[in-house]
Coordinates of C-alpha atoms and ligand atoms in Angstrom, one line a residue:
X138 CA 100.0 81.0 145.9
X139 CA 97.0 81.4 143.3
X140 CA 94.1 78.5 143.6
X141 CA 92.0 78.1 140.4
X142 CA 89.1 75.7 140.6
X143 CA 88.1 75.2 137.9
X144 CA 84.0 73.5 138.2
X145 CA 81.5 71.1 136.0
X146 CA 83.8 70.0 133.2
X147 CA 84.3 67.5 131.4
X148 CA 87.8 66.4 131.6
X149 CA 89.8 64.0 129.4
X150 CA 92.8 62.6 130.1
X151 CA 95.2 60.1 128.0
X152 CA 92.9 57.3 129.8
X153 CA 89.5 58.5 130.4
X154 CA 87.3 61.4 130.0
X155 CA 84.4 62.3 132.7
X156 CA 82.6 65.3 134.6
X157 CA 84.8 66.7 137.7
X158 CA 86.0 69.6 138.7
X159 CA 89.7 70.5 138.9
X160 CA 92.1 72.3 141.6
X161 CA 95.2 74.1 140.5
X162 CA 97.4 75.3 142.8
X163 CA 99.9 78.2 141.9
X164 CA 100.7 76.3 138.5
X165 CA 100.1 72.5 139.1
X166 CA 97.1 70.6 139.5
X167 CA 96.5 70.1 143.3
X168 CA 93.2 67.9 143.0
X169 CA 90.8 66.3 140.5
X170 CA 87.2 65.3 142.4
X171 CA 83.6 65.7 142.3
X172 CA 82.5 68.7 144.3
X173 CA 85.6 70.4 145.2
X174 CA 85.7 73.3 148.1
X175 CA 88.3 75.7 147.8
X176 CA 88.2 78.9 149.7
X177 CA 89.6 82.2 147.9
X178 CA 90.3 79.9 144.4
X179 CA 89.4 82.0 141.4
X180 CA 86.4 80.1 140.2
X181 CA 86.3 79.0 136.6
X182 CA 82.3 77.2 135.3
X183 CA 84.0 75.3 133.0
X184 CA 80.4 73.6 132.5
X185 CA 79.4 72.3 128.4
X186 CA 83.7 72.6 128.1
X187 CA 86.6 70.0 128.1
X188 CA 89.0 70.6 130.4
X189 CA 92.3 69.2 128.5
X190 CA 95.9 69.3 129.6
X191 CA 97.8 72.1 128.2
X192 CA 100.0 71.0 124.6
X193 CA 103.3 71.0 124.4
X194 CA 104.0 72.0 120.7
X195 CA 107.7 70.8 120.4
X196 CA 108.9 72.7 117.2
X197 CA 108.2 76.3 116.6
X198 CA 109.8 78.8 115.1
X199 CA 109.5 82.5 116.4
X200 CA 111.1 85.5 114.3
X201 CA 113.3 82.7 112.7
X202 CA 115.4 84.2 110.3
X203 CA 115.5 82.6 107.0
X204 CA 116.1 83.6 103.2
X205 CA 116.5 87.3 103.6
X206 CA 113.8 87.7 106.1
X207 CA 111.6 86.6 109.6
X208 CA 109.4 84.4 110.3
X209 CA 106.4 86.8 111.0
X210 CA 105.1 85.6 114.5
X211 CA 107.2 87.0 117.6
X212 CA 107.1 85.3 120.8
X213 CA 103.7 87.5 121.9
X214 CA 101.5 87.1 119.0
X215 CA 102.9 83.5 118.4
X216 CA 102.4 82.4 122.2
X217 CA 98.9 84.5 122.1
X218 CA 97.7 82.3 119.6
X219 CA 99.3 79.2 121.1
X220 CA 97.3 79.9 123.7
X221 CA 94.0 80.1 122.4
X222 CA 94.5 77.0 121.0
X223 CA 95.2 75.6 124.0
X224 CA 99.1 75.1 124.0
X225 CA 100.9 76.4 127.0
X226 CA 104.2 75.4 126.3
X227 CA 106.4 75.4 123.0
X228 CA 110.0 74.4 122.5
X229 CA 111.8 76.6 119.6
X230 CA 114.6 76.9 117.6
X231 CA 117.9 79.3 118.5
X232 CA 119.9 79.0 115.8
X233 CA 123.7 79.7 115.7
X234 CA 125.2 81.9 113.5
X235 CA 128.3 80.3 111.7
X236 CA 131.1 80.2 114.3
X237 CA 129.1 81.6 116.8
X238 CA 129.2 80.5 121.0
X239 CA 126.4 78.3 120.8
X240 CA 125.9 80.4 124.2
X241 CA 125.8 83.1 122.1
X242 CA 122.7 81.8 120.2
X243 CA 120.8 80.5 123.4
X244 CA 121.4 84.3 124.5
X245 CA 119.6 85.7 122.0
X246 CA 116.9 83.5 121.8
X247 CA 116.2 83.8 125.5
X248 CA 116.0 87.7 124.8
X249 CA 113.3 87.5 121.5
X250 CA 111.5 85.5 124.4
X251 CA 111.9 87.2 127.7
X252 CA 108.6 89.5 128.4
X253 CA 107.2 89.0 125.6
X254 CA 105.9 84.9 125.4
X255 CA 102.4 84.5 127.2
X256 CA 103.1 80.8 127.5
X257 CA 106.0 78.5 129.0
X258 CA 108.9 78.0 126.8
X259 CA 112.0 76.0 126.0
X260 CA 114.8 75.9 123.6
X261 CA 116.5 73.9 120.9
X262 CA 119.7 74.4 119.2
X263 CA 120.1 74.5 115.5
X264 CA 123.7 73.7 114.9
X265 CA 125.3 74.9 111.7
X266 CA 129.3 74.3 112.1
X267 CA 130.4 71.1 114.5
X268 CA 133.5 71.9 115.3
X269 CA 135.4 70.6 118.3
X270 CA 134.9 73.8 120.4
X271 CA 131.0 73.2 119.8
X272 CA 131.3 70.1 120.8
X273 CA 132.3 70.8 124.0
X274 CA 129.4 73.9 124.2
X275 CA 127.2 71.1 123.6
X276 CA 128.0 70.0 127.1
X277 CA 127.5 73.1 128.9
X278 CA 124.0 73.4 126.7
X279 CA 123.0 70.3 128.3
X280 CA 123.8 70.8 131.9
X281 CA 121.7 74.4 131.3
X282 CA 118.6 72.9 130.0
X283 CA 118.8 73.3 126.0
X284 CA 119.6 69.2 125.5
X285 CA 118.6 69.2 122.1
X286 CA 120.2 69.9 119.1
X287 CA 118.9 70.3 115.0
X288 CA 121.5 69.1 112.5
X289 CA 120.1 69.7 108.8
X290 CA 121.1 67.3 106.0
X291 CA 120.3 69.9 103.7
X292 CA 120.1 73.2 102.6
X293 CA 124.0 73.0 101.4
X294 CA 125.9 76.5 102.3
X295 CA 123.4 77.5 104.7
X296 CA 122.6 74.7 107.2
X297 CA 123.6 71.4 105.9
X298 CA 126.5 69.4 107.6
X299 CA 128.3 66.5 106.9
X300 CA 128.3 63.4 107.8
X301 CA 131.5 63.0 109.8
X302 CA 130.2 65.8 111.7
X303 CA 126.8 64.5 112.4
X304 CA 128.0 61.3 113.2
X305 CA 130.2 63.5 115.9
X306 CA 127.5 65.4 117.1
X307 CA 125.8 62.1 117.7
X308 CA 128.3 60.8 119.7
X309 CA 128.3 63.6 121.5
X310 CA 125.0 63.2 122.7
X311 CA 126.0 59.6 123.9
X312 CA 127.7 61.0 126.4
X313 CA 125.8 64.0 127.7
X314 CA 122.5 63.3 127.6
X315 CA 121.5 65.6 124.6
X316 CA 119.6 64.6 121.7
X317 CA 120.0 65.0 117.8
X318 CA 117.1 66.8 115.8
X319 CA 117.1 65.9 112.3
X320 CA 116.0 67.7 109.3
X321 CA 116.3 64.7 106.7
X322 CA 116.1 65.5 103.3
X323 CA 119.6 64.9 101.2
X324 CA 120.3 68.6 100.2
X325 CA 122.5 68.0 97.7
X326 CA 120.4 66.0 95.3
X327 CA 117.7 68.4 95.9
X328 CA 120.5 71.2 94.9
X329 CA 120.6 69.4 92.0
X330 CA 116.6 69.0 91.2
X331 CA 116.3 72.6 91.6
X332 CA 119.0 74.1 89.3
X333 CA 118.0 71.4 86.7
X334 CA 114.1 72.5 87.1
X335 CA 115.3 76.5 87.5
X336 CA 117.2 76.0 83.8
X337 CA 114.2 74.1 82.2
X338 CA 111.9 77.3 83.2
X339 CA 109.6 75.5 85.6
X340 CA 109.6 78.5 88.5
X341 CA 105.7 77.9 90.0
X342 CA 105.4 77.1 93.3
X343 CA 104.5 73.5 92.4
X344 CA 107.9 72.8 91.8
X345 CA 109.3 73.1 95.1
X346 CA 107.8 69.7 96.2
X347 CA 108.7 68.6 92.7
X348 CA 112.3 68.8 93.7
X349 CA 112.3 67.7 96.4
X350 CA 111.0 64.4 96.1
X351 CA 110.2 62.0 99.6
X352 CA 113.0 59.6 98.3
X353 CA 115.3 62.5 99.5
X354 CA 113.5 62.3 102.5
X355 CA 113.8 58.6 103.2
X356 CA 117.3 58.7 102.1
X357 CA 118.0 61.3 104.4
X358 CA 116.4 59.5 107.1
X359 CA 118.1 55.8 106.3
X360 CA 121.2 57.9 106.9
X361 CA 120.8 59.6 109.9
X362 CA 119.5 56.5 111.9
X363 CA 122.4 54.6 110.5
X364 CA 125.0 56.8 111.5
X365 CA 123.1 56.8 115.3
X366 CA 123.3 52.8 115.0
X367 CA 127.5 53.3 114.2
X368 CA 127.4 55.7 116.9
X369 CA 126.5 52.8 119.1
X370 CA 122.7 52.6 118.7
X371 CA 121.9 56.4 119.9
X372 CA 118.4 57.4 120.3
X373 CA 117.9 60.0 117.1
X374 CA 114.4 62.0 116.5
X375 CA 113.5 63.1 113.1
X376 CA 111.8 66.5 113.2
X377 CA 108.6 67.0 110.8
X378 CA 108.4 63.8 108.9
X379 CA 106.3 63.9 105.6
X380 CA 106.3 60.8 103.8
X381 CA 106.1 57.4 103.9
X382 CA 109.3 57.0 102.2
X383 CA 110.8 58.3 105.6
X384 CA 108.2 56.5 108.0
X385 CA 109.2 53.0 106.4
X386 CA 112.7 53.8 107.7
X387 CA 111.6 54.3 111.3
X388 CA 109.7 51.5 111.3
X389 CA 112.6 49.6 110.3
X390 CA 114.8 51.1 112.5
X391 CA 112.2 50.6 115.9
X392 CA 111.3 46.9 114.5
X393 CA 114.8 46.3 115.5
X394 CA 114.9 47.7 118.9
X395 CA 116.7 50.8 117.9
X396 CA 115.8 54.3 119.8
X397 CA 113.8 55.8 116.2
X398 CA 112.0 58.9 117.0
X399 CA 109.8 61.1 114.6
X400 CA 107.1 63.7 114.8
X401 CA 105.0 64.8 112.3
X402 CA 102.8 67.8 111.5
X403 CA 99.3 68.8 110.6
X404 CA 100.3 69.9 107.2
X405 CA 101.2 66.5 106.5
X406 CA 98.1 65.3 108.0
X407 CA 95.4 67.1 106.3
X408 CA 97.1 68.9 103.2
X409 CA 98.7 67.4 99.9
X410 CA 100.9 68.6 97.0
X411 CA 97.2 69.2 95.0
X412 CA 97.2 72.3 97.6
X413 CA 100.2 73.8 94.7
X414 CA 97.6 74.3 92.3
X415 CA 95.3 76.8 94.0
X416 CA 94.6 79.4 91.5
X417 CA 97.0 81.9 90.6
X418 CA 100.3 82.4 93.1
X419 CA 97.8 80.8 96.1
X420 CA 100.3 77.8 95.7
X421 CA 103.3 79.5 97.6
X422 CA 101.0 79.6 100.8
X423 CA 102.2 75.5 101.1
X424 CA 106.0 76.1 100.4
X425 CA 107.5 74.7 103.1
X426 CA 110.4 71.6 103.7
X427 CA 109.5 68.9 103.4
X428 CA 107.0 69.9 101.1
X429 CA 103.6 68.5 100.8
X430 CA 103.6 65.1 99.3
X431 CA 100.7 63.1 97.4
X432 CA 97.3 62.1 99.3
X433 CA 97.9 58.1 99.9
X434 CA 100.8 59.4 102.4
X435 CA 98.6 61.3 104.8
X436 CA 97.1 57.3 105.5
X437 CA 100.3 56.3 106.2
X438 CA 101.3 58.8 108.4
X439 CA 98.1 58.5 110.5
X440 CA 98.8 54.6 110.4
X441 CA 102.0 55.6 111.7
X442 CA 100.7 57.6 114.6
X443 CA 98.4 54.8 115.6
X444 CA 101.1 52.6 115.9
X445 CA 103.2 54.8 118.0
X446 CA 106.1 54.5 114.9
X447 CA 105.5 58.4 115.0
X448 CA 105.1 59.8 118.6
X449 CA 104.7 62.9 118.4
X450 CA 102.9 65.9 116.5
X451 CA 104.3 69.1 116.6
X452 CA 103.3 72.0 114.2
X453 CA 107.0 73.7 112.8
X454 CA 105.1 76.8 113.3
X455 CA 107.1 79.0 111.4
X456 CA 104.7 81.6 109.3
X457 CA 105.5 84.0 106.4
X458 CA 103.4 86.4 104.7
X459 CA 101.5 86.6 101.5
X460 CA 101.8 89.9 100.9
X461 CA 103.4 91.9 103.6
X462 CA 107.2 92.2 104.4
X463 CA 108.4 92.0 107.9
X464 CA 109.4 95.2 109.6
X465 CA 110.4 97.0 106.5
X466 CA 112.4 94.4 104.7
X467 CA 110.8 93.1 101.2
X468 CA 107.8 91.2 100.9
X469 CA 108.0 87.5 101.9
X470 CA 106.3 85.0 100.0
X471 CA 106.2 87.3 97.0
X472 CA 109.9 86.8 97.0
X473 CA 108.8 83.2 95.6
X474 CA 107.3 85.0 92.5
X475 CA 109.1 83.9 89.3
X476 CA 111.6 81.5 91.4
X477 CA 109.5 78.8 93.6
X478 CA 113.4 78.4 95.6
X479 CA 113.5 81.6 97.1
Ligands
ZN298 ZN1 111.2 73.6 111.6

């Protein structure tokens, strides 16, 4: 067993914040008082410093593979930098390949992880084909500790499912335990958007958010809590929630005792769509989904937050580079140059 005291902080909690010093023993904190003793603890001054519980970023994305290449943080450098901000735990993505053992997924995630994360870590599952065989994996996923699952109502012929099978996959979770993830935009008008911008010339960066407008999102996000309510009123999270298009929805949804969830993310905190006019191709360093939306949202969103409609803020870190390709394949957000979809 390790001791750490840790001495002459100031420590904040979610109800107070004051000077004291802190115990932990082996991994768990043993003792929180003014003058602690502890022989043979590794002594920390933490004097001048907060002393903060660790965060738990929910919704990362390690080495995700996506659009011909990988997200460029690994499970070291990612979790290095985690911790220096002063998260110690992160929940990311497997994903499963199309009619892949969702066992199979969870394997290989486990592996990009193993010896290499600095931090604690936990899994999702990114479903892509909800077939009855899955179905059942679900259940075993569950019972060995990955009980959430990401269903994407977009991204048609790469991620997107249907309804019938969301509404199964919901069901699903009724009965084990598990929960559903939802990426809520509705992909196929935003198929549309894109071709129809694509054809009229308009490839900048800019028009990523264009086309996909936050009336996809709250759409998207009407949807997936209604099929949750037909499922028999299952709770339902929506992952990185942009606009207030979608927020109004959960709102409405929790106003009537419904189990609504959402997070959002800094991004959508603290950046806008202005951010796709930076000079030149600077733009592309804010494509992401859902994009960016106009300023008067952020105040909602932080509204939304103080009211506990949104409970959560996670970051979807899931980094590309400007310039430089990942491990030999091309270049990553220069892909983006001269098509604002890729
Ligand atoms: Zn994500």
């Amino acid at each position: 067993m390790t001791k750490t005291l840790i001495t002459n902080g100031t420590i904040v909690t979610a109800a107070d914040t004051y000077k004291a010093d802190v115990l932990v023993d082996d991994e768990k904190v043993a003792m929180i008082g003014k003058g602690l003793k502890a022989a043979g603890a590794k002594r920390i001054d933490a004097t001048a410093k907060y002393v903060i519980p660790g965060g738990i970023d929910v919704h990362t994305h390690m080495e995700l593979p996506f659009g011909g290449t990988f997200a460029s943080d690994d499970f070291h450098t990612g979790t290095v930098a985690a911790a220096f901000g002063g998260t110690t735990s992160i929940v990311d993505f497997a994903v499963q390949g199309m009619g892949e053992p969702l066992e199979t997924a969870r394997d290989a995630w486990l592996k990009k992880a193993r010896g290499k994360a600095s931090i604690d870590y936990g899994l999702h599952m990114i479903v892509r084909d909800v077939t009855d065989k899955v179905l059942k994996e679900m259940d075993v996923m569950v019972k060995e500790g990955v009980s959430s699952f990401k269903l994407f109502m977009a991204y048609p012929g790469v991620f997107q499912v249907d309804d019938g099978s969301i509404f199964k996959a919901i069901s699903r979770t009724a009965e084990n335990g598990g929960l559903i993830c939802m990426h809520a935009e509705n992909g196929g008008v935003i198929d549309v958007l894109v071709k129809r911008a694509l054809a009229a010339k308009h490839t900048e960066p800019k028009w990523h958010a264009l086309t996909r407008p936050p009336e996809a999102e709250g759409e998207a996000t009407n949807r997936a809590f209604r099929l949750a309510e037909m499922a028999g009123g299952i709770p339902l999270y929506i992952v990185h929630l942009s606009s207030s298009q979608a927020l109004e929805q959960v709102r409405l949804f929790r106003d009537r005792g419904l189990p609504a969830y959402a997070e959002t993310c800094p991004q959508y905190l603290f950046l806008s769509i202005d951010n796709y006019d930076e000079p030149g191709f600077d733009g592309a360093k804010y494509v992401m989904s859902p994009p960016l939306r106009e300023r008067w949202h952020q105040d909602e969103l932080w509204k939304g937050l103080a009211r506990n409609d949104l409970q959560v803020v996670s970051t979807d870190h899931c980094p590309f580079c400007m310039k430089e390709g990942y491990q030999g394949l091309p270049k990553q957000k220069q892909l983006g140059i001269g098509d604002f979809s890729k």
